[in-house]
Short mmCIF file of C-alpha atoms in Angstrom, two decimals:
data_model
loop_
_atom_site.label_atom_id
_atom_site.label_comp_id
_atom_site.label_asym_id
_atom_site.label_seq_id
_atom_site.Cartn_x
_atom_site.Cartn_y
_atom_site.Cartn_z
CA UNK A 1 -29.94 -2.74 32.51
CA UNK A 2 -31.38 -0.08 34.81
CA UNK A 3 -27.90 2.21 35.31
CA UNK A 4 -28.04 2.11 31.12
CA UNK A 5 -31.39 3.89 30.82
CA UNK A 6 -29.61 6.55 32.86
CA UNK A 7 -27.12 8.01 30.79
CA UNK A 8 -26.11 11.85 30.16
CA UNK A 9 -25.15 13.06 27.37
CA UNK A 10 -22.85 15.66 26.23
CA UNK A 11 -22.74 16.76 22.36
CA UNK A 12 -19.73 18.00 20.10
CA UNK A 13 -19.46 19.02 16.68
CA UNK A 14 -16.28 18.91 15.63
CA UNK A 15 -14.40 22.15 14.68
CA UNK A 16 -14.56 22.12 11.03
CA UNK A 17 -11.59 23.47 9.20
CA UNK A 18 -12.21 26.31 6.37
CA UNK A 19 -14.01 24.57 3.65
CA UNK A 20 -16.84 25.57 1.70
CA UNK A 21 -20.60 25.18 2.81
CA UNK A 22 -21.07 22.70 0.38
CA UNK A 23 -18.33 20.17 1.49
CA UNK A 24 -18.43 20.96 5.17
CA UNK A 25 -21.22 18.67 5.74
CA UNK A 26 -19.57 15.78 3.86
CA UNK A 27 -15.87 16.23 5.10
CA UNK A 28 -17.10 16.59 8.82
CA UNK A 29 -18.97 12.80 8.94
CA UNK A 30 -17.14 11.14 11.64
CA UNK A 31 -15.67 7.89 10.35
CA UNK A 32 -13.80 6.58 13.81
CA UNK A 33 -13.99 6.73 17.22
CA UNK A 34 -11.19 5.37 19.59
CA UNK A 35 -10.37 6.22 23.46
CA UNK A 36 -6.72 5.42 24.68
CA UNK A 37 -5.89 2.57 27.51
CA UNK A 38 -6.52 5.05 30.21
CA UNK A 39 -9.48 6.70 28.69
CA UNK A 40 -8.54 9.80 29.69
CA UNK A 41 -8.53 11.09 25.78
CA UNK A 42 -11.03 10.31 22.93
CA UNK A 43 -9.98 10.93 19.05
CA UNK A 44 -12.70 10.81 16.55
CA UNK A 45 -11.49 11.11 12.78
CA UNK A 46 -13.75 12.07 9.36
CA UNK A 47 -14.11 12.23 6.09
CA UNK A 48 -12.11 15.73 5.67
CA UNK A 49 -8.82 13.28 7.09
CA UNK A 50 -8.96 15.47 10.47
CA UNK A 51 -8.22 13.83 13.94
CA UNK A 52 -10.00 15.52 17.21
CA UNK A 53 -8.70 14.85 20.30
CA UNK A 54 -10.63 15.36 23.27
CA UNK A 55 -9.78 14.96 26.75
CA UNK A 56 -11.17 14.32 30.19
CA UNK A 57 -11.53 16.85 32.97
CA UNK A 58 -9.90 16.55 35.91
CA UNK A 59 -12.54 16.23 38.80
CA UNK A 60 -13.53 19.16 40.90
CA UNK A 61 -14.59 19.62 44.05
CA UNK A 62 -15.89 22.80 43.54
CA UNK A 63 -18.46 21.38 40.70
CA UNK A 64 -18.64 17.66 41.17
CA UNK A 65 -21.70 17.50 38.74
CA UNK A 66 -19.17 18.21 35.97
CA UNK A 67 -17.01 15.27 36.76
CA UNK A 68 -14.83 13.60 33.52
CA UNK A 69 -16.38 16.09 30.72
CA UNK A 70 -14.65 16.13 27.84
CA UNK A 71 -13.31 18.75 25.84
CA UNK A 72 -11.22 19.10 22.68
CA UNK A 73 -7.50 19.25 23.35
CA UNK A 74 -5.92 18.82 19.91
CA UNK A 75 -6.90 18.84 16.20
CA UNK A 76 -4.67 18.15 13.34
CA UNK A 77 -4.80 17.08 10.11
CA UNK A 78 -3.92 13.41 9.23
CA UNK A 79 -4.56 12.70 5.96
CA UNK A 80 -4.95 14.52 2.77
CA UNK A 81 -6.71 13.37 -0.58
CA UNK A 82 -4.30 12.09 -3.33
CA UNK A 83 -4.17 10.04 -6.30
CA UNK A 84 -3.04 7.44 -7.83
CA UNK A 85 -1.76 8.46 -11.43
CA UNK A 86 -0.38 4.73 -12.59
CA UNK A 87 -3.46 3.27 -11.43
CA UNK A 88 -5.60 7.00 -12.15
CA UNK A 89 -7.35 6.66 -8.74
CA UNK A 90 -7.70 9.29 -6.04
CA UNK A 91 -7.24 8.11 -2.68
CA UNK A 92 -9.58 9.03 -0.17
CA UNK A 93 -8.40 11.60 2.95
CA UNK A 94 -11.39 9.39 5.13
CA UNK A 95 -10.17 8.17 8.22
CA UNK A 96 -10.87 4.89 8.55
CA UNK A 97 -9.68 4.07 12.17
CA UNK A 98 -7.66 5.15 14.92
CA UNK A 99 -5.23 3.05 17.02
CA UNK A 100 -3.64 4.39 20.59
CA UNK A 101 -0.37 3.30 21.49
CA UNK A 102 -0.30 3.08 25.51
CA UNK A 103 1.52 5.79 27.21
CA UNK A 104 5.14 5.27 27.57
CA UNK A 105 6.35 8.93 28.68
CA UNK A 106 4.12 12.35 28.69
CA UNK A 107 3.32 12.03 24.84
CA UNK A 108 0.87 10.58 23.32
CA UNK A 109 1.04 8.21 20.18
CA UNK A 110 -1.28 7.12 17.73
CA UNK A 111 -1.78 5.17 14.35
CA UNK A 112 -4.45 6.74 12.30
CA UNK A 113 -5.01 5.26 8.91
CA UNK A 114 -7.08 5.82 5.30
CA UNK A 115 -7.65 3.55 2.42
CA UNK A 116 -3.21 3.45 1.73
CA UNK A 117 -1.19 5.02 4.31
CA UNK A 118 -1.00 4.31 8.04
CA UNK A 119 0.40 7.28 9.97
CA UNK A 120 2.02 7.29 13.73
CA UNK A 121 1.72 10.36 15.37
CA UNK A 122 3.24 11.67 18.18
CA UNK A 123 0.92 14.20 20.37
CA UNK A 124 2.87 16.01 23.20
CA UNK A 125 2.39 19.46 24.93
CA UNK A 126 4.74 22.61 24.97
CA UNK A 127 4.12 25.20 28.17
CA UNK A 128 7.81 26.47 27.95
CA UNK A 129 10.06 28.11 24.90
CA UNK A 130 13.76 28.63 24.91
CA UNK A 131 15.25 32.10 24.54
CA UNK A 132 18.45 33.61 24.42
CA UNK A 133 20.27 32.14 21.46
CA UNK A 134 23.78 32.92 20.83
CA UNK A 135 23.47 32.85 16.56
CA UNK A 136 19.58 33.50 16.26
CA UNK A 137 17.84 36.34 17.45
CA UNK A 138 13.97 36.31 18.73
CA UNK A 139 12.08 35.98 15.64
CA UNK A 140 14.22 33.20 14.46
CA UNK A 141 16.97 35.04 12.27
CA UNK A 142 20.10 34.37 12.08
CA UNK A 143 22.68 36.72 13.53
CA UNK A 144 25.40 38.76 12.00
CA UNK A 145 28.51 36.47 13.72
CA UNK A 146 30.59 39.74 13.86
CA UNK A 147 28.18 41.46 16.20
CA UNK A 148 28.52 38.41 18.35
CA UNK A 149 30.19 39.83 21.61
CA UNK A 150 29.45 37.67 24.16
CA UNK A 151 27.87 34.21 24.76
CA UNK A 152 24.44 33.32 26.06
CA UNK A 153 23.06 30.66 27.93
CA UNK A 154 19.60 29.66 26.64
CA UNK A 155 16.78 29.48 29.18
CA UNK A 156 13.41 28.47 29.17
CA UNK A 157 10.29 30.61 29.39
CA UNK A 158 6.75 29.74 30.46
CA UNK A 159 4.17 30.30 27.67
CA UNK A 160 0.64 29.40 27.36
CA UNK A 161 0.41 25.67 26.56
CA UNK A 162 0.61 24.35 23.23
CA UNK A 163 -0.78 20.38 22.01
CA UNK A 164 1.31 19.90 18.81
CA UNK A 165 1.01 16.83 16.88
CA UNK A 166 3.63 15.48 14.46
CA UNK A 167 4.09 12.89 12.35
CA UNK A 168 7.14 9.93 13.22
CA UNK A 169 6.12 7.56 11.40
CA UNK A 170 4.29 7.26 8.37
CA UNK A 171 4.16 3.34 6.47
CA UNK A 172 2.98 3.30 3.03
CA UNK A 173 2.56 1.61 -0.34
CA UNK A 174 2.13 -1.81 1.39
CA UNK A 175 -1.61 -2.27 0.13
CA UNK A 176 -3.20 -2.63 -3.37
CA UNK A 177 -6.95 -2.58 -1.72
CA UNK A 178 -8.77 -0.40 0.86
CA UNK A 179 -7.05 -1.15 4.57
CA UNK A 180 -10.19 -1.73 6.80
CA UNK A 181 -8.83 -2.11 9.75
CA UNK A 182 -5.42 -1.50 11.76
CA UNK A 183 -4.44 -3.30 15.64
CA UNK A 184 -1.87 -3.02 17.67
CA UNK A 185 0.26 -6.54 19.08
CA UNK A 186 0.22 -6.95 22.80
CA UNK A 187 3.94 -6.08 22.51
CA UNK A 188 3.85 -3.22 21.56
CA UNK A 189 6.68 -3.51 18.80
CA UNK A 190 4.40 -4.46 16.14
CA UNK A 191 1.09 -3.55 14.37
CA UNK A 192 -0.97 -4.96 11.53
CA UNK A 193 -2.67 -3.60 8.90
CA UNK A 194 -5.26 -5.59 7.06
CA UNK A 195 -7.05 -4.67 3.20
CA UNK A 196 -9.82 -6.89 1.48
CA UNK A 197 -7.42 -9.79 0.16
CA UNK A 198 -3.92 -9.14 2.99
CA UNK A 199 -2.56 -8.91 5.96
CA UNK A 200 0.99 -6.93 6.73
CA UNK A 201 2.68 -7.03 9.79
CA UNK A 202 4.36 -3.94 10.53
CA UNK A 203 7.12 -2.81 12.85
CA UNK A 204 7.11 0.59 14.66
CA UNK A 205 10.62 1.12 13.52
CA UNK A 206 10.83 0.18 10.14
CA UNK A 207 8.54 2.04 7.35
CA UNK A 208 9.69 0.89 4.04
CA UNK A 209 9.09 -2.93 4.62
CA UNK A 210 6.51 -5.20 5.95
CA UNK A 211 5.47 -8.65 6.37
CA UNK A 212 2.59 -10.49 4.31
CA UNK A 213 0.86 -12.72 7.02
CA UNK A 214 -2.08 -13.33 4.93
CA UNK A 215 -2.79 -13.50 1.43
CA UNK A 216 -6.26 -14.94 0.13
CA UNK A 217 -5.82 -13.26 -2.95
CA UNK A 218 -6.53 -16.05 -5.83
CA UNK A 219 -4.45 -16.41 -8.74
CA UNK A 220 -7.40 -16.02 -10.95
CA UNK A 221 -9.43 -13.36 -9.40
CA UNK A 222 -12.49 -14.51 -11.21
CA UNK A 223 -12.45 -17.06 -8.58
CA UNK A 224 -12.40 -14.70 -5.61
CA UNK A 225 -15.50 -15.94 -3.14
CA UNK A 226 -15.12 -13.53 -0.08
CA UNK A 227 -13.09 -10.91 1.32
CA UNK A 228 -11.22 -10.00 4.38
CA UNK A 229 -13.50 -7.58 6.52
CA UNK A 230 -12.03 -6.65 9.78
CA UNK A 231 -8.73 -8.04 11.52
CA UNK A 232 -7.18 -7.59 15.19
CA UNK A 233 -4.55 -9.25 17.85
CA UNK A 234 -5.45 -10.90 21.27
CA UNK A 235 -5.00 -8.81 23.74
CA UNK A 236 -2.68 -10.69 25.32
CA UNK A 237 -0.61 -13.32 23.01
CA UNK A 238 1.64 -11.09 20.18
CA UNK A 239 0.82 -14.57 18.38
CA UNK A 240 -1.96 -14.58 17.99
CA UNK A 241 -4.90 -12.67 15.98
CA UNK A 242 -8.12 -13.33 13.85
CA UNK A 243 -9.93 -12.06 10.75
CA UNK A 244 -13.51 -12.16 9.42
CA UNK A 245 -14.48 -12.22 6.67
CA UNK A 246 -17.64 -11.32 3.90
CA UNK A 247 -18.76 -15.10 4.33
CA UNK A 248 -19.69 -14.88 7.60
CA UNK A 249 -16.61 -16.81 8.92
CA UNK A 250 -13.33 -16.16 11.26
CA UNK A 251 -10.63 -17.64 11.13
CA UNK A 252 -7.75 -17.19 14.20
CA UNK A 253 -4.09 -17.65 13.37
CA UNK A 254 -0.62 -18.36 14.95
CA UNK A 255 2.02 -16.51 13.25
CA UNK A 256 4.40 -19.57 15.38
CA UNK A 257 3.14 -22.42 12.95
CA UNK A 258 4.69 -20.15 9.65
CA UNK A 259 5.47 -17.10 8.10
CA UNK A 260 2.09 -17.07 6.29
CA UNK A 261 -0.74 -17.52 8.07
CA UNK A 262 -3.07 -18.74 5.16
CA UNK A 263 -3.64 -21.93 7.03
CA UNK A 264 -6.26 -21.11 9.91
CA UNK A 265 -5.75 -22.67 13.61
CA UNK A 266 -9.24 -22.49 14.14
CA UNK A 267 -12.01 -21.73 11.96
CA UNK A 268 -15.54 -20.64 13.70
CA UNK A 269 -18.34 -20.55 11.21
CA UNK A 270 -22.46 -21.01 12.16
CA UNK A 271 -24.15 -22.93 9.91
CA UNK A 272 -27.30 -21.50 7.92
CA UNK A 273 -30.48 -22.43 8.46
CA UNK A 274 -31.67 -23.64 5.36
CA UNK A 275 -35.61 -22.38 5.96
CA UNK A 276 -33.74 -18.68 6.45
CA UNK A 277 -32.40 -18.91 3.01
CA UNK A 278 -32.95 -15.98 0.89
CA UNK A 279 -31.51 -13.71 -1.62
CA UNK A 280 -30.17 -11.32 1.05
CA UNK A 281 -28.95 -14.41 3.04
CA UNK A 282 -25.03 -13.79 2.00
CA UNK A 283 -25.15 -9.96 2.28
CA UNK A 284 -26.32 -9.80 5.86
CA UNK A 285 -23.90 -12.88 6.85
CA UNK A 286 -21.01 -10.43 5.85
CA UNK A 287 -18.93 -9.67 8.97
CA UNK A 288 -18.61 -6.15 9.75
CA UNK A 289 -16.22 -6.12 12.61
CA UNK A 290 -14.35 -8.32 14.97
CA UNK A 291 -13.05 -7.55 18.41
CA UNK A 292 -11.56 -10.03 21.33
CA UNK A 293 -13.06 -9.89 25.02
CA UNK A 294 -10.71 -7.43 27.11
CA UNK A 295 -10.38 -11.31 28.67
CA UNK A 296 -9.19 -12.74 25.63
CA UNK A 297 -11.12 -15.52 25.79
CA UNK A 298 -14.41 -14.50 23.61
CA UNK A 299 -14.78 -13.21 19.92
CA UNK A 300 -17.58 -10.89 19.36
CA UNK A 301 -18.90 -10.44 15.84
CA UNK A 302 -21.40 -8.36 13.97
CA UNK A 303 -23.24 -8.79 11.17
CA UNK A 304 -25.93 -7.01 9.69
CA UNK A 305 -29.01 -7.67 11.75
CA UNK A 306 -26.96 -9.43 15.48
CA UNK A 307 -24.15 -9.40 16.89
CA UNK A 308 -22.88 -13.17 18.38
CA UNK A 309 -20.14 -14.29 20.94
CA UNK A 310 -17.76 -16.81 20.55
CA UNK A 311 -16.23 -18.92 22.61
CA UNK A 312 -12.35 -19.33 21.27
CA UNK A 313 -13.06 -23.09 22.43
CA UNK A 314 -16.29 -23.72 20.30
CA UNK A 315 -15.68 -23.14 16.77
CA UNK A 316 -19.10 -24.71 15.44
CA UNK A 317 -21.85 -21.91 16.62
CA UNK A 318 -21.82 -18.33 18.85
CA UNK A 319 -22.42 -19.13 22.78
CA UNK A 320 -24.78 -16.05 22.25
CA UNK A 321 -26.58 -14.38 19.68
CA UNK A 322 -28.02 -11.26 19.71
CA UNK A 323 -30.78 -9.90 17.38
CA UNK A 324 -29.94 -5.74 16.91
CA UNK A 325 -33.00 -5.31 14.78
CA UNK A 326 -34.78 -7.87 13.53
CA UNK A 327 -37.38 -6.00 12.99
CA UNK A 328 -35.75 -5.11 9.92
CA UNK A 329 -35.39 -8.50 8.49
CA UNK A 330 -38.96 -7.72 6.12
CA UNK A 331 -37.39 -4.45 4.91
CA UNK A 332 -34.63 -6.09 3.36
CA UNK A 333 -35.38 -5.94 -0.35
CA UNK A 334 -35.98 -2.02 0.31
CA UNK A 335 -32.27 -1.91 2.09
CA UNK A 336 -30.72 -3.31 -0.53
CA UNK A 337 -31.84 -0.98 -3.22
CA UNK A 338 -31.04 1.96 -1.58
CA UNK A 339 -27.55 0.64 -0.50
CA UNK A 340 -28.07 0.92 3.44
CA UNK A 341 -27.54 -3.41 3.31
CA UNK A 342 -24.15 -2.47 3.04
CA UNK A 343 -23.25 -0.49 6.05
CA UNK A 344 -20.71 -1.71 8.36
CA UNK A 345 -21.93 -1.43 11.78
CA UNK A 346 -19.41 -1.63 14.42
CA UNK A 347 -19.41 -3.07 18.14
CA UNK A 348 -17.66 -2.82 21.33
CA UNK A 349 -17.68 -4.59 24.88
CA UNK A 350 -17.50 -2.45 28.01
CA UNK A 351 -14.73 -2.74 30.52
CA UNK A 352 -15.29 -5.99 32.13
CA UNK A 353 -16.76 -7.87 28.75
CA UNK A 354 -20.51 -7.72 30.20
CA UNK A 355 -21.97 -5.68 27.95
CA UNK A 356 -21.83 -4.86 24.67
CA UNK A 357 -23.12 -2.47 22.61
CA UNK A 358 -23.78 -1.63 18.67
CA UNK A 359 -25.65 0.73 16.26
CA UNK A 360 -28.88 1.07 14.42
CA UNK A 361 -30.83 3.31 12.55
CA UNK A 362 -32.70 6.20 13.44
CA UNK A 363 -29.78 6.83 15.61
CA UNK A 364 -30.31 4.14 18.08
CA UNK A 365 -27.70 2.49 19.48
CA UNK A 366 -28.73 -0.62 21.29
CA UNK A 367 -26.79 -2.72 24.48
CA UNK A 368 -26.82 -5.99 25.50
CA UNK A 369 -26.25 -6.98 29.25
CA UNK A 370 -24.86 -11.11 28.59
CA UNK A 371 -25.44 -11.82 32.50
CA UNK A 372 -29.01 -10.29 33.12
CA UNK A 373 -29.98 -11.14 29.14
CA UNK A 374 -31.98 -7.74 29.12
CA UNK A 375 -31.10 -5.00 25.89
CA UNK A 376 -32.34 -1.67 26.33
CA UNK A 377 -32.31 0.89 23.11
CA UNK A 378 -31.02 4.66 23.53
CA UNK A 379 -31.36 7.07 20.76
CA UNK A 380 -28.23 10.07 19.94
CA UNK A 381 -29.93 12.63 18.88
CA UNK A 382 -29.97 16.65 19.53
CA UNK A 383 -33.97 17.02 20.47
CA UNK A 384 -33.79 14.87 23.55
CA UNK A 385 -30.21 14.78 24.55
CA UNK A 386 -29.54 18.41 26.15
CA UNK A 387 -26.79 18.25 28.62
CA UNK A 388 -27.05 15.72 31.86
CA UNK A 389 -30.65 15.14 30.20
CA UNK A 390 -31.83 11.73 30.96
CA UNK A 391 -32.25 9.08 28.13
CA UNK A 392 -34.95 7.28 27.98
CA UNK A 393 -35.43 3.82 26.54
CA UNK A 394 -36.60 3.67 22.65
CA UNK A 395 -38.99 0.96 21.33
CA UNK A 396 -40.03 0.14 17.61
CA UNK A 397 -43.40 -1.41 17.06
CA UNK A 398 -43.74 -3.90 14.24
CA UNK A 399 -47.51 -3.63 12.62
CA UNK A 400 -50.58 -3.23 14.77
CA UNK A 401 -51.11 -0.43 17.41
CA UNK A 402 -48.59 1.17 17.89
CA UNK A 403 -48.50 2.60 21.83
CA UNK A 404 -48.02 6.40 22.80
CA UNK A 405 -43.60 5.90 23.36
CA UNK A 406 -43.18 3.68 20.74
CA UNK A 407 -41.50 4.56 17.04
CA UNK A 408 -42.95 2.84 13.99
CA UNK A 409 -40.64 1.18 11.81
CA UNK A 410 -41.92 2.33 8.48
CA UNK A 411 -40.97 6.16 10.08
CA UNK A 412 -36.99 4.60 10.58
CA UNK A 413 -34.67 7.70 9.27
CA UNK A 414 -32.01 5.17 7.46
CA UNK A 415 -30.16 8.02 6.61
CA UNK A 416 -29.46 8.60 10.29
CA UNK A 417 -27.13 5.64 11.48
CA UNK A 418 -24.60 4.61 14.59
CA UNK A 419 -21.57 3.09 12.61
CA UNK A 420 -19.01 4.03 15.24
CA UNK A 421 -19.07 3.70 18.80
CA UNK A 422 -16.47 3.17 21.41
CA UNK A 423 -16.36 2.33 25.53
CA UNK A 424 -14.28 3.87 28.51
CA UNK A 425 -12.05 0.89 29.30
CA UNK A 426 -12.93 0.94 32.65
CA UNK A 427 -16.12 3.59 33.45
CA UNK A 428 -19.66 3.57 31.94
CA UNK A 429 -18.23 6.51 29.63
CA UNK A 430 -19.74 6.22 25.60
CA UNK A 431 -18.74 7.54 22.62
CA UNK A 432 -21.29 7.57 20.30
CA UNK A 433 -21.08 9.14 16.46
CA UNK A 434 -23.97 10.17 15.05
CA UNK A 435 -22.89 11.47 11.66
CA UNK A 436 -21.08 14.37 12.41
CA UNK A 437 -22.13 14.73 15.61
CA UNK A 438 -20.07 13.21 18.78
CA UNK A 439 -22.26 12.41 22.03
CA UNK A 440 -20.73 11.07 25.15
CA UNK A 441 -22.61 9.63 27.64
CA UNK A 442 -21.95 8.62 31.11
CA UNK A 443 -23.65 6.66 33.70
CA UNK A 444 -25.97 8.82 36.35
CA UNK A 445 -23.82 9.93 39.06
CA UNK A 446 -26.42 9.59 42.32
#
């Protein structure tokens, strides 16, 4: 894990749009954070419903210290709040995740999605205008056609370049709960969108209908046991995805067997140990997200205190398990009454599925190297991450002495977590949000 301790850092706040001091705070917590197949351009969304684009420099050779930083390209508004006035709820603007297309032509395209309403947005760049119209003049007017004399041939000017983003597509009223999580199909025709009890399957095309791949929804919803927590495709088969959920279980479906997929192919589940049984045992089992090995061939999970590996031929345990930090497992009663039991800590793999990383509290974020076994814990914060400063490893010490570099864990800030974190597909590049704060890191460049 030595090249991990090395990372620099580079911080962004987002640009906040004109809001009051009071709400700017609120609006501006990121909620996503998603680079595109290339990695050449990171989009973070919030609270406020506002998508920042950033993207890489291009490599100098002038100033090769400042090679692949990243700086904002676009910002647009996704989402804005609404409500509901036959069910009198307001829908959050909150972005709850962001899904790049892969590049097809020079746009970009992207689904970004709240609680109701998945939007796909097109993000291209304008460096020339036309002028010379025959029936409008300059400004945009329309002409008198009786001082028309003579006809024009429009040509294009250069201007200064322009990143517009507009929306193509946008697919709503398809979900009666919160959507928690969107993926695109290997495909590339097709998306899904999943809420706490369904499943739609969407095509790019075609906004006013969708298919219902899974429904656990009961018919007496006193009877409801667990809900549907995070959903996404294999990487590689369109027929295949899987979907955790609040029990601590995934199931992975073929959409070939039927049209609904409420009967499970395979069904991975670790059974409890009974001497761990507690109150708390059922909240911290809850799945918080799901994602496939850029392989396909292993399912990583996290929960609230490890993240575990499966194997998509071993359904009975994880091949690995990972402890994030135990060392919260005595604090639990305390988490639970001030609601931080409930977060919903994310978790990514890096390029070539060897290591994997995840958030804490405190701001730590903490990585797991599967072929050395070693972990190392990095903390995102603004006191020790100037630029190309170099991280050093965090430790918490459980009771006793504690030593001279170590962090106590009574002194944990729980207010400051790492919910959101996301990998360059194929460079030791991080994204890391700490609320409304962005760091990227990269690897030490000797």
């Amino acid at each position: 894990m030595k090249c991990f301790s090395r990372y620099l850092p580079y911080l962004f706040r987002p640009p906040g749009a004109l809001r009051s001091a009071s709400c700017h705070a609120e609006a501006d917590i990121i909620s996503t954070v998603e680079f595109n197949h290339t990695g050449e351009l990171l989009a973070t969304g919030d609270k406020g419903g506002r998508v920042v684009i950033f993207q890489r420099e291009q490599e100098s050779k002038n100033q090769p210290h400042r090679r692949g930083e990243y700086n904002v390209y676009s910002t647009f508004q996704s989402h804005e709040p609404e409500f509901d006035y036959l069910k009198s709820l307001e829908i959050e603007e909150k972005i709850n995740k962001i899904r790049w297309l892969p590049q097809q032509n020079a746009a970009y395209f992207l689904l970004s999605t709240n609680d109701k309403t998945v939007k796909l947005w097109k993000v291209s760049e304008r460096d020339k205008r036309p002028e010379g119209y025959n029936l409008k003049d300059e400004d945009g007017r329309l002409r008198d056609p009786s001082m028309i004399t003579m006809l024009r041939v429009p040509v294009l000017r250069p201007m200064d370049l322009m990143v517009e983003a507009t929306p193509r597509r946008v697919f709503a009223n398809a979900h009666t709960y919160h959507i928690n999580s969107i993926s695109v199909n290997s495909d590339y025709e097709t998306y899904m969108s999943a809420d706490d009890l369904r499943i739609n399957l969407w095509n790019f095309e075609i906004t006013n209908q969708s298919f219902n791949i899974v429904d656990i929804k009961p018919a007496n919803m006193e009877e409801l046991t667990e809900v549907i927590t995070a959903a996404e495709f294999h990487p590689h088969h369109c027929n295949t995805f899987v979907y955790s959920s609040s029990k601590g279980t995934i199931r992975l479906c073929d959409m070939r067997t039927a049209a609904l997929c409420d009967r499970h192919a395979k069904f991975f589940e670790e059974p409890e140990d009974p001497s761990n049984r507690s109150f708390f045992s059922e909240i911290i089992s809850s799945i918080s997200d799901v994602k496939f090995s850029h392989s396909g061939r292993y399912i990583m999970t996290r929960d609230y205190l490890t993240v575990k590996v499966w194997d998509l031929n071993m359904e009975n345990r994880p091949i690995e398990t990972y402890q994030v930090h135990d060392y919260l497992r005595s604090k639990l009663c305390s988490l639970y009454e001030n609601d931080c039991i409930f977060d919903k800590f994310e978790c990514v793999w890096n390029g070539s599925d060897s290591v994997i990383m995840t958030g804490s509290y405190n701001n730590f974020f903490r990585m797991f190297d599967r072929n050395t076994k070693r972990d190392v814990t990095l903390e995102a914060s603004r006191e020790n991450s100037k630029p190309r400063a170099i991280l050093k490893p965090r430790k918490v010490c459980v009771g006793g002495k504690r030593r001279k570099d170590e962090i106590s864990v009574d002194s944990l800030d729980f207010s400051k977590k790492i919910l959101h974190t996301a990998w360059h597909p194929s460079e030791n590049i991080i994204a890391v949000a700490a609320t409304n704060n962005l760091y990227i890191f990269q690897d030490k460049v000797n």
